[in-house]
GROMACS .gro file of C-alpha atoms in nm:
model
  354
    1GLY     CA    1   0.000   0.000   0.000
    2ILE     CA    2   0.097   0.364  -0.048
    3PRO     CA    3  -0.038   0.687   0.096
    4ALA     CA    4  -0.349   0.828  -0.073
    5ALA     CA    5  -0.408   0.497  -0.248
    6PRO     CA    6  -0.758   0.356  -0.294
    7THR     CA    7  -0.687   0.121  -0.004
    8GLU     CA    8  -0.747   0.414   0.232
    9ALA     CA    9  -1.095   0.465   0.091
   10LEU     CA   10  -1.172   0.097   0.150
   11ALA     CA   11  -1.035   0.062   0.503
   12GLY     CA   12  -1.292   0.256   0.706
   13ASP     CA   13  -1.054   0.513   0.853
   14ILE     CA   14  -1.136   0.803   0.620
   15ASN     CA   15  -1.436   1.003   0.510
   16TYR     CA   16  -1.420   1.108   0.148
   17VAL     CA   17  -1.558   1.460   0.108
   18GLY     CA   18  -1.426   1.531  -0.240
   19SER     CA   19  -1.602   1.515  -0.575
   20ASP     CA   20  -1.382   1.273  -0.771
   21TYR     CA   21  -1.622   1.005  -0.894
   22GLY     CA   22  -1.353   0.735  -0.878
   23TYR     CA   23  -1.287   0.785  -0.508
   24LEU     CA   24  -1.661   0.817  -0.446
   25GLU     CA   25  -1.710   0.476  -0.609
   26ILE     CA   26  -1.431   0.326  -0.398
   27TRP     CA   27  -1.547   0.484  -0.072
   28ASN     CA   28  -1.902   0.358  -0.137
   29GLN     CA   29  -1.758   0.018  -0.237
   30ASN     CA   30  -1.927   0.035  -0.575
   31MET     CA   31  -1.625   0.000  -0.802
   32SER     CA   32  -1.629  -0.098  -1.168
   33LEU     CA   33  -1.390  -0.171  -1.451
   34PHE     CA   34  -1.391   0.200  -1.527
   35THR     CA   35  -1.292   0.328  -1.179
   36PRO     CA   36  -0.986   0.531  -1.281
   37GLN     CA   37  -0.778   0.479  -0.966
   38PHE     CA   38  -0.787   0.101  -1.000
   39ARG     CA   39  -0.739   0.109  -1.376
   40GLY     CA   40  -0.437   0.335  -1.328
   41MET     CA   41  -0.287   0.108  -1.063
   42TRP     CA   42  -0.328  -0.195  -1.290
   43GLU     CA   43  -0.179  -0.023  -1.596
   44ASN     CA   44   0.115   0.125  -1.406
   45THR     CA   45   0.191  -0.209  -1.241
   46TYR     CA   46   0.223  -0.391  -1.571
   47ARG     CA   47   0.400  -0.102  -1.739
   48GLY     CA   48   0.661  -0.122  -1.462
   49ILE     CA   49   0.686  -0.500  -1.478
   50ASN     CA   50   0.734  -0.488  -1.854
   51ALA     CA   51   1.013  -0.233  -1.820
   52ILE     CA   52   1.183  -0.458  -1.563
   53ASN     CA   53   1.148  -0.764  -1.786
   54ASN     CA   54   1.305  -0.573  -2.076
   55VAL     CA   55   1.602  -0.478  -1.857
   56LEU     CA   56   1.653  -0.833  -1.733
   57VAL     CA   57   1.641  -0.990  -2.078
   58SER     CA   58   1.873  -0.724  -2.225
   59MET     CA   59   2.146  -0.728  -1.961
   60PRO     CA   60   2.356  -1.010  -2.112
   61ASP     CA   61   2.399  -0.797  -2.425
   62ILE     CA   62   2.527  -0.489  -2.240
   63ALA     CA   63   2.904  -0.524  -2.270
   64ASP     CA   64   3.019  -0.227  -2.060
   65LEU     CA   65   2.863  -0.341  -1.732
   66THR     CA   66   3.085  -0.507  -1.472
   67GLU     CA   67   2.968  -0.828  -1.310
   68ALA     CA   68   2.911  -0.637  -0.986
   69GLN     CA   69   2.692  -0.384  -1.168
   70LYS     CA   70   2.494  -0.660  -1.338
   71LYS     CA   71   2.438  -0.829  -1.004
   72GLN     CA   72   2.314  -0.503  -0.849
   73ILE     CA   73   2.078  -0.425  -1.137
   74GLU     CA   74   1.939  -0.779  -1.148
   75GLY     CA   75   1.879  -0.766  -0.772
   76GLU     CA   76   1.703  -0.430  -0.793
   77CYS     CA   77   1.486  -0.547  -1.082
   78LYS     CA   78   1.380  -0.872  -0.916
   79PHE     CA   79   1.305  -0.691  -0.591
   80LEU     CA   80   1.086  -0.435  -0.767
   81ARG     CA   81   0.907  -0.699  -0.975
   82GLY     CA   82   0.835  -0.902  -0.663
   83VAL     CA   83   0.703  -0.594  -0.484
   84MET     CA   84   0.482  -0.495  -0.779
   85VAL     CA   85   0.332  -0.842  -0.815
   86PHE     CA   86   0.272  -0.868  -0.439
   87GLU     CA   87   0.105  -0.528  -0.405
   88ALA     CA   88  -0.118  -0.596  -0.706
   89LEU     CA   89  -0.195  -0.946  -0.580
   90ARG     CA   90  -0.310  -0.838  -0.237
   91MET     CA   91  -0.527  -0.573  -0.397
   92TRP     CA   92  -0.700  -0.788  -0.662
   93GLY     CA   93  -0.657  -1.145  -0.538
   94HIS     CA   94  -0.837  -1.328  -0.260
   95GLN     CA   95  -0.646  -1.355   0.067
   96TYR     CA   96  -0.400  -1.642   0.091
   97GLY     CA   97  -0.583  -1.932   0.255
   98TYR     CA   98  -0.923  -1.845   0.108
   99LYS     CA   99  -0.911  -2.195  -0.046
  100ALA     CA  100  -0.712  -2.478   0.104
  101ASP     CA  101  -0.496  -2.512  -0.209
  102ASN     CA  102  -0.500  -2.138  -0.292
  103SER     CA  103  -0.625  -2.211  -0.643
  104GLN     CA  104  -0.839  -1.896  -0.636
  105PRO     CA  105  -0.750  -1.646  -0.912
  106GLY     CA  106  -0.462  -1.413  -0.841
  107ILE     CA  107  -0.323  -1.183  -1.108
  108ILE     CA  108  -0.141  -1.226  -1.440
  109ILE     CA  109   0.225  -1.320  -1.402
  110ARG     CA  110   0.461  -1.186  -1.667
  111THR     CA  111   0.832  -1.263  -1.644
  112THR     CA  112   0.924  -1.196  -2.008
  113PRO     CA  113   0.886  -0.873  -2.206
  114THR     CA  114   0.566  -0.799  -2.393
  115ARG     CA  115   0.663  -0.666  -2.735
  116GLY     CA  116   0.379  -0.607  -2.975
  117ALA     CA  117   0.063  -0.814  -2.955
  118ALA     CA  118   0.230  -1.152  -2.911
  119GLY     CA  119   0.155  -1.314  -2.578
  120LEU     CA  120  -0.090  -1.049  -2.462
  121THR     CA  121  -0.376  -1.289  -2.395
  122ILE     CA  122  -0.290  -1.502  -2.095
  123GLY     CA  123  -0.503  -1.584  -1.794
  124ARG     CA  124  -0.466  -1.506  -1.426
  125SER     CA  125  -0.242  -1.736  -1.227
  126SER     CA  126  -0.357  -1.886  -0.900
  127VAL     CA  127  -0.286  -1.705  -0.573
  128GLU     CA  128  -0.051  -1.994  -0.484
  129ASP     CA  129   0.154  -1.948  -0.801
  130CYS     CA  130   0.157  -1.571  -0.760
  131TYR     CA  131   0.300  -1.596  -0.409
  132LYS     CA  132   0.560  -1.846  -0.530
  133GLN     CA  133   0.673  -1.595  -0.793
  134VAL     CA  134   0.681  -1.308  -0.542
  135ILE     CA  135   0.889  -1.507  -0.293
  136LYS     CA  136   1.121  -1.637  -0.566
  137ASP     CA  137   1.192  -1.287  -0.697
  138ILE     CA  138   1.247  -1.125  -0.358
  139LYS     CA  139   1.458  -1.412  -0.223
  140GLU     CA  140   1.678  -1.397  -0.533
  141SER     CA  141   1.711  -1.022  -0.485
  142GLU     CA  142   1.811  -1.080  -0.122
  143ASP     CA  143   2.101  -1.297  -0.243
  144LEU     CA  144   2.206  -1.046  -0.510
  145LEU     CA  145   2.190  -0.724  -0.310
  146SER     CA  146   2.389  -0.577  -0.024
  147ASP     CA  147   2.322  -0.278   0.201
  148ALA     CA  148   2.610  -0.080   0.052
  149LYS     CA  149   2.398   0.111  -0.199
  150LYS     CA  150   2.096   0.252  -0.018
  151ASP     CA  151   1.909   0.584   0.021
  152GLY     CA  152   1.637   0.511  -0.232
  153TYR     CA  153   1.775   0.189  -0.377
  154ALA     CA  154   1.668  -0.168  -0.312
  155THR     CA  155   1.890  -0.337  -0.052
  156LYS     CA  156   1.931  -0.674   0.115
  157SER     CA  157   1.755  -0.532   0.424
  158ALA     CA  158   1.466  -0.405   0.211
  159ALA     CA  159   1.428  -0.754   0.062
  160GLN     CA  160   1.425  -0.912   0.409
  161ALA     CA  161   1.173  -0.658   0.537
  162TYR     CA  162   0.948  -0.716   0.238
  163LEU     CA  163   0.965  -1.092   0.285
  164ALA     CA  164   0.848  -1.036   0.643
  165ARG     CA  165   0.553  -0.836   0.503
  166VAL     CA  166   0.476  -1.101   0.238
  167TYR     CA  167   0.483  -1.394   0.480
  168PHE     CA  168   0.278  -1.198   0.734
  169GLN     CA  169   0.011  -1.138   0.466
  170MET     CA  170   0.010  -1.513   0.404
  171ASN     CA  171  -0.035  -1.581   0.777
  172ASP     CA  172   0.294  -1.772   0.761
  173PHE     CA  173   0.398  -1.644   1.101
  174THR     CA  174   0.708  -1.862   1.132
  175ASN     CA  175   0.875  -1.711   0.826
  176ALA     CA  176   0.735  -1.365   0.896
  177TYR     CA  177   0.891  -1.371   1.243
  178SER     CA  178   1.221  -1.505   1.109
  179TYR     CA  179   1.266  -1.223   0.859
  180ALA     CA  180   1.141  -0.955   1.099
  181ASP     CA  181   1.375  -1.089   1.366
  182ALA     CA  182   1.669  -1.065   1.126
  183ILE     CA  183   1.593  -0.695   1.075
  184VAL     CA  184   1.545  -0.630   1.448
  185LYS     CA  185   1.867  -0.810   1.544
  186SER     CA  186   2.070  -0.648   1.265
  187GLY     CA  187   2.078  -0.322   1.464
  188LYS     CA  188   2.071  -0.124   1.139
  189PHE     CA  189   1.739   0.049   1.206
  190SER     CA  190   1.568   0.223   1.494
  191LEU     CA  191   1.260   0.434   1.554
  192THR     CA  192   1.303   0.804   1.488
  193THR     CA  193   1.315   1.044   1.783
  194THR     CA  194   0.960   1.169   1.724
  195PRO     CA  195   0.673   1.019   1.525
  196ARG     CA  196   0.682   1.304   1.273
  197ASP     CA  197   1.050   1.250   1.191
  198ALA     CA  198   0.964   0.922   1.017
  199PHE     CA  199   0.786   1.125   0.747
  200TYR     CA  200   0.959   1.463   0.742
  201LYS     CA  201   1.324   1.351   0.744
  202ALA     CA  202   1.468   1.181   0.439
  203PHE     CA  203   1.649   0.850   0.481
  204ASN     CA  204   1.603   0.854   0.857
  205SER     CA  205   1.691   0.574   1.100
  206GLU     CA  206   1.349   0.413   1.053
  207ALA     CA  207   1.347   0.411   0.673
  208ILE     CA  208   1.421   0.066   0.537
  209MET     CA  209   1.321   0.179   0.189
  210GLN     CA  210   1.190   0.512   0.065
  211ILE     CA  211   1.110   0.657  -0.275
  212ALA     CA  212   1.340   0.957  -0.307
  213ILE     CA  213   1.149   1.269  -0.408
  214THR     CA  214   1.341   1.570  -0.541
  215THR     CA  215   1.236   1.904  -0.683
  216GLN     CA  216   1.299   1.755  -1.029
  217THR     CA  217   1.085   1.446  -0.967
  218ASN     CA  218   0.826   1.592  -0.732
  219THR     CA  219   0.502   1.396  -0.748
  220PHE     CA  220   0.452   1.441  -0.375
  221GLY     CA  221   0.165   1.685  -0.429
  222SER     CA  222  -0.059   1.398  -0.544
  223ILE     CA  223  -0.023   1.251  -0.193
  224ARG     CA  224  -0.025   1.573   0.004
  225GLY     CA  225  -0.328   1.704  -0.181
  226MET     CA  226  -0.550   1.423  -0.053
  227TYR     CA  227  -0.487   1.519   0.311
  228GLN     CA  228  -0.385   1.883   0.328
  229LYS     CA  229  -0.623   2.153   0.448
  230THR     CA  230  -0.582   2.469   0.240
  231ALA     CA  231  -0.732   2.816   0.221
  232PHE     CA  232  -0.985   2.667  -0.020
  233GLY     CA  233  -1.129   2.422   0.232
  234GLU     CA  234  -1.102   2.080   0.391
  235PRO     CA  235  -0.894   1.802   0.231
  236PRO     CA  236  -1.075   1.524   0.040
  237PHE     CA  237  -0.971   1.266   0.302
  238THR     CA  238  -1.073   1.336   0.663
  239VAL     CA  239  -1.076   1.111   0.969
  240SER     CA  240  -1.375   0.876   0.998
  241LYS     CA  241  -1.588   0.845   1.311
  242SER     CA  242  -1.441   0.503   1.374
  243LEU     CA  243  -1.081   0.630   1.372
  244ASP     CA  244  -1.195   0.938   1.565
  245SER     CA  245  -1.299   0.710   1.851
  246ALA     CA  246  -0.963   0.533   1.847
  247ILE     CA  247  -0.782   0.869   1.861
  248ASP     CA  248  -1.004   0.990   2.146
  249ALA     CA  249  -0.906   0.681   2.345
  250LEU     CA  250  -0.536   0.777   2.336
  251PRO     CA  251  -0.379   0.952   2.637
  252SER     CA  252  -0.397   1.330   2.607
  253ASN     CA  253  -0.017   1.361   2.594
  254ASP     CA  254   0.026   1.109   2.309
  255LEU     CA  255   0.250   1.283   2.055
  256ARG     CA  256   0.067   1.121   1.765
  257LYS     CA  257  -0.240   1.329   1.846
  258GLN     CA  258  -0.041   1.637   1.749
  259GLN     CA  259   0.203   1.496   1.492
  260TYR     CA  260  -0.020   1.267   1.285
  261ILE     CA  261  -0.361   1.433   1.322
  262LYS     CA  262  -0.485   1.793   1.324
  263GLN     CA  263  -0.821   1.921   1.445
  264SER     CA  264  -1.012   2.191   1.258
  265GLY     CA  265  -1.348   2.261   1.418
  266ASN     CA  266  -1.526   1.928   1.431
  267THR     CA  267  -1.305   1.775   1.163
  268ARG     CA  268  -0.979   1.586   1.197
  269TYR     CA  269  -0.738   1.522   0.913
  270CYS     CA  270  -0.396   1.365   0.859
  271ILE     CA  271  -0.080   1.579   0.868
  272LYS     CA  272   0.176   1.304   0.804
  273TYR     CA  273   0.231   1.456   0.458
  274ASP     CA  274   0.166   1.821   0.535
  275THR     CA  275   0.489   1.953   0.383
  276THR     CA  276   0.601   2.075   0.043
  277ILE     CA  277   0.819   1.778  -0.039
  278CYS     CA  278   0.946   1.465   0.136
  279ASN     CA  279   1.038   1.107   0.058
  280VAL     CA  280   0.769   0.839   0.060
  281ASN     CA  281   0.811   0.539   0.289
  282ILE     CA  282   0.776   0.204   0.113
  283ILE     CA  283   0.855   0.003   0.423
  284ARG     CA  284   0.981   0.126   0.760
  285TYR     CA  285   1.110  -0.024   1.082
  286GLU     CA  286   0.794   0.037   1.280
  287GLU     CA  287   0.596  -0.204   1.060
  288ILE     CA  288   0.867  -0.463   1.118
  289LEU     CA  289   0.821  -0.420   1.494
  290PHE     CA  290   0.448  -0.485   1.455
  291ILE     CA  291   0.516  -0.796   1.244
  292HIS     CA  292   0.781  -0.911   1.492
  293ALA     CA  293   0.537  -0.870   1.780
  294GLU     CA  294   0.231  -1.032   1.623
  295ALA     CA  295   0.415  -1.313   1.444
  296GLY     CA  296   0.611  -1.370   1.764
  297LEU     CA  297   0.289  -1.398   1.960
  298GLU     CA  298   0.148  -1.644   1.704
  299THR     CA  299   0.462  -1.858   1.731
  300ASN     CA  300   0.467  -1.867   2.111
  301LYS     CA  301   0.755  -1.629   2.175
  302PRO     CA  302   0.777  -1.492   2.533
  303GLU     CA  303   0.514  -1.230   2.613
  304SER     CA  304   0.788  -1.004   2.748
  305GLU     CA  305   0.937  -0.991   2.398
  306ILE     CA  306   0.600  -0.889   2.251
  307ARG     CA  307   0.559  -0.611   2.506
  308THR     CA  308   0.915  -0.491   2.437
  309ASP     CA  309   0.829  -0.432   2.070
  310ILE     CA  310   0.510  -0.244   2.153
  311ASN     CA  311   0.674  -0.047   2.431
  312LEU     CA  312   0.935   0.090   2.191
  313ILE     CA  313   0.648   0.243   1.994
  314LYS     CA  314   0.468   0.368   2.304
  315LYS     CA  315   0.786   0.525   2.439
  316ARG     CA  316   0.844   0.713   2.113
  317ALA     CA  317   0.483   0.840   2.134
  318GLY     CA  318   0.554   0.975   2.483
  319ILE     CA  319   0.305   0.753   2.666
  320PRO     CA  320   0.355   0.501   2.949
  321GLU     CA  321   0.489   0.158   2.867
  322ASP     CA  322   0.270  -0.149   2.917
  323ASN     CA  323   0.427  -0.417   3.132
  324THR     CA  324   0.110  -0.583   3.256
  325THR     CA  325  -0.097  -0.694   2.954
  326THR     CA  326  -0.087  -1.070   2.926
  327GLY     CA  327  -0.261  -1.344   2.730
  328LYS     CA  328  -0.276  -1.388   2.354
  329ALA     CA  329  -0.613  -1.220   2.296
  330ALA     CA  330  -0.527  -0.912   2.503
  331LEU     CA  331  -0.185  -0.873   2.343
  332LEU     CA  332  -0.328  -0.913   1.990
  333ASP     CA  333  -0.577  -0.640   2.073
  334ALA     CA  334  -0.299  -0.415   2.202
  335ILE     CA  335  -0.094  -0.469   1.885
  336ALA     CA  336  -0.392  -0.400   1.659
  337LYS     CA  337  -0.480  -0.078   1.841
  338GLU     CA  338  -0.125   0.056   1.821
  339ARG     CA  339  -0.088  -0.047   1.458
  340ARG     CA  340  -0.409   0.130   1.356
  341ILE     CA  341  -0.284   0.459   1.500
  342GLU     CA  342   0.077   0.432   1.391
  343MET     CA  343   0.012   0.311   1.036
  344CYS     CA  344  -0.292   0.529   0.965
  345PHE     CA  345  -0.307   0.682   0.617
  346GLU     CA  346  -0.022   0.464   0.487
  347GLY     CA  347  -0.230   0.213   0.292
  348ASP     CA  348  -0.182  -0.051   0.562
  349ARG     CA  349  -0.516  -0.110   0.734
  350PHE     CA  350  -0.711  -0.257   0.441
  351HIS     CA  351  -0.449  -0.530   0.394
  352TYR     CA  352  -0.415  -0.586   0.769
  353LEU     CA  353  -0.790  -0.644   0.801
  354LYS     CA  354  -0.781  -0.895   0.514
   0.00000   0.00000   0.00000
């Protein structure tokens, strides 16, 4: 998921008060083939995948690349293809486990270039085969990449973090925990000093992978514009009554009440992106902590470990740590409540609820 994506309009945490008919269709859950946001996501996904496939098939013919450069490019391409297939799959495919053999339709898998009309007409692969392709691509990228070239590039750590996200979406908690644990124990990432820093500071300590936005490549306004209050009125996306209640339940001194959300009269809206330009988080350390906690709980890790993960997040928010909650149901509820607040307006909740 990404900020301002249609997933936000499906997840129940926003009110849509704009006039764009596509978002109105999504918010009312009355989508069609012609809903422009979904059509655009589909087209851009396969345009990107086709570009990647062209690079991969052409690399052997590029004589002036060193072997190290070829390895880096192949790793980046396979990582990005795996990410694109996964994000499209969890949008358009049934959840993994919907059928025992996961034979339900997923999306179309393309691993060779589409040139002209040849090979255009192929069917959707099963969810099982789609996940196999995603895992194959990202695992191969993990082997090809290092963490030496970062700050906007795919890295070994980004591949490991994404595998944690993929396995968590599959409810494969053993593998999800394993990859999340590798990130946690690597010591390469930590939560930012304040909640806002995770969004306003480029390549911060929490950023496992970000899209680098510059003044020359600034598409950030398409995100900011969905949330930002201006002199012309309220933003199209405002906080829903359901999320309002969750925010009201937070302690009054919770920093997220001031750094993620702003009140204007009776309306609340998101300010995570209320700046002229900033990088966009693709995956960050805080999500890994949530995966580490929940997958750890599902695989019978000590409850103290689960509370440690959640307490890191609470401490950063400036609220008291929780050292008393016990039992699987109560801890799952605690994780879900924190995740809803921390990951709000990042395209996360729709997929988490699935």
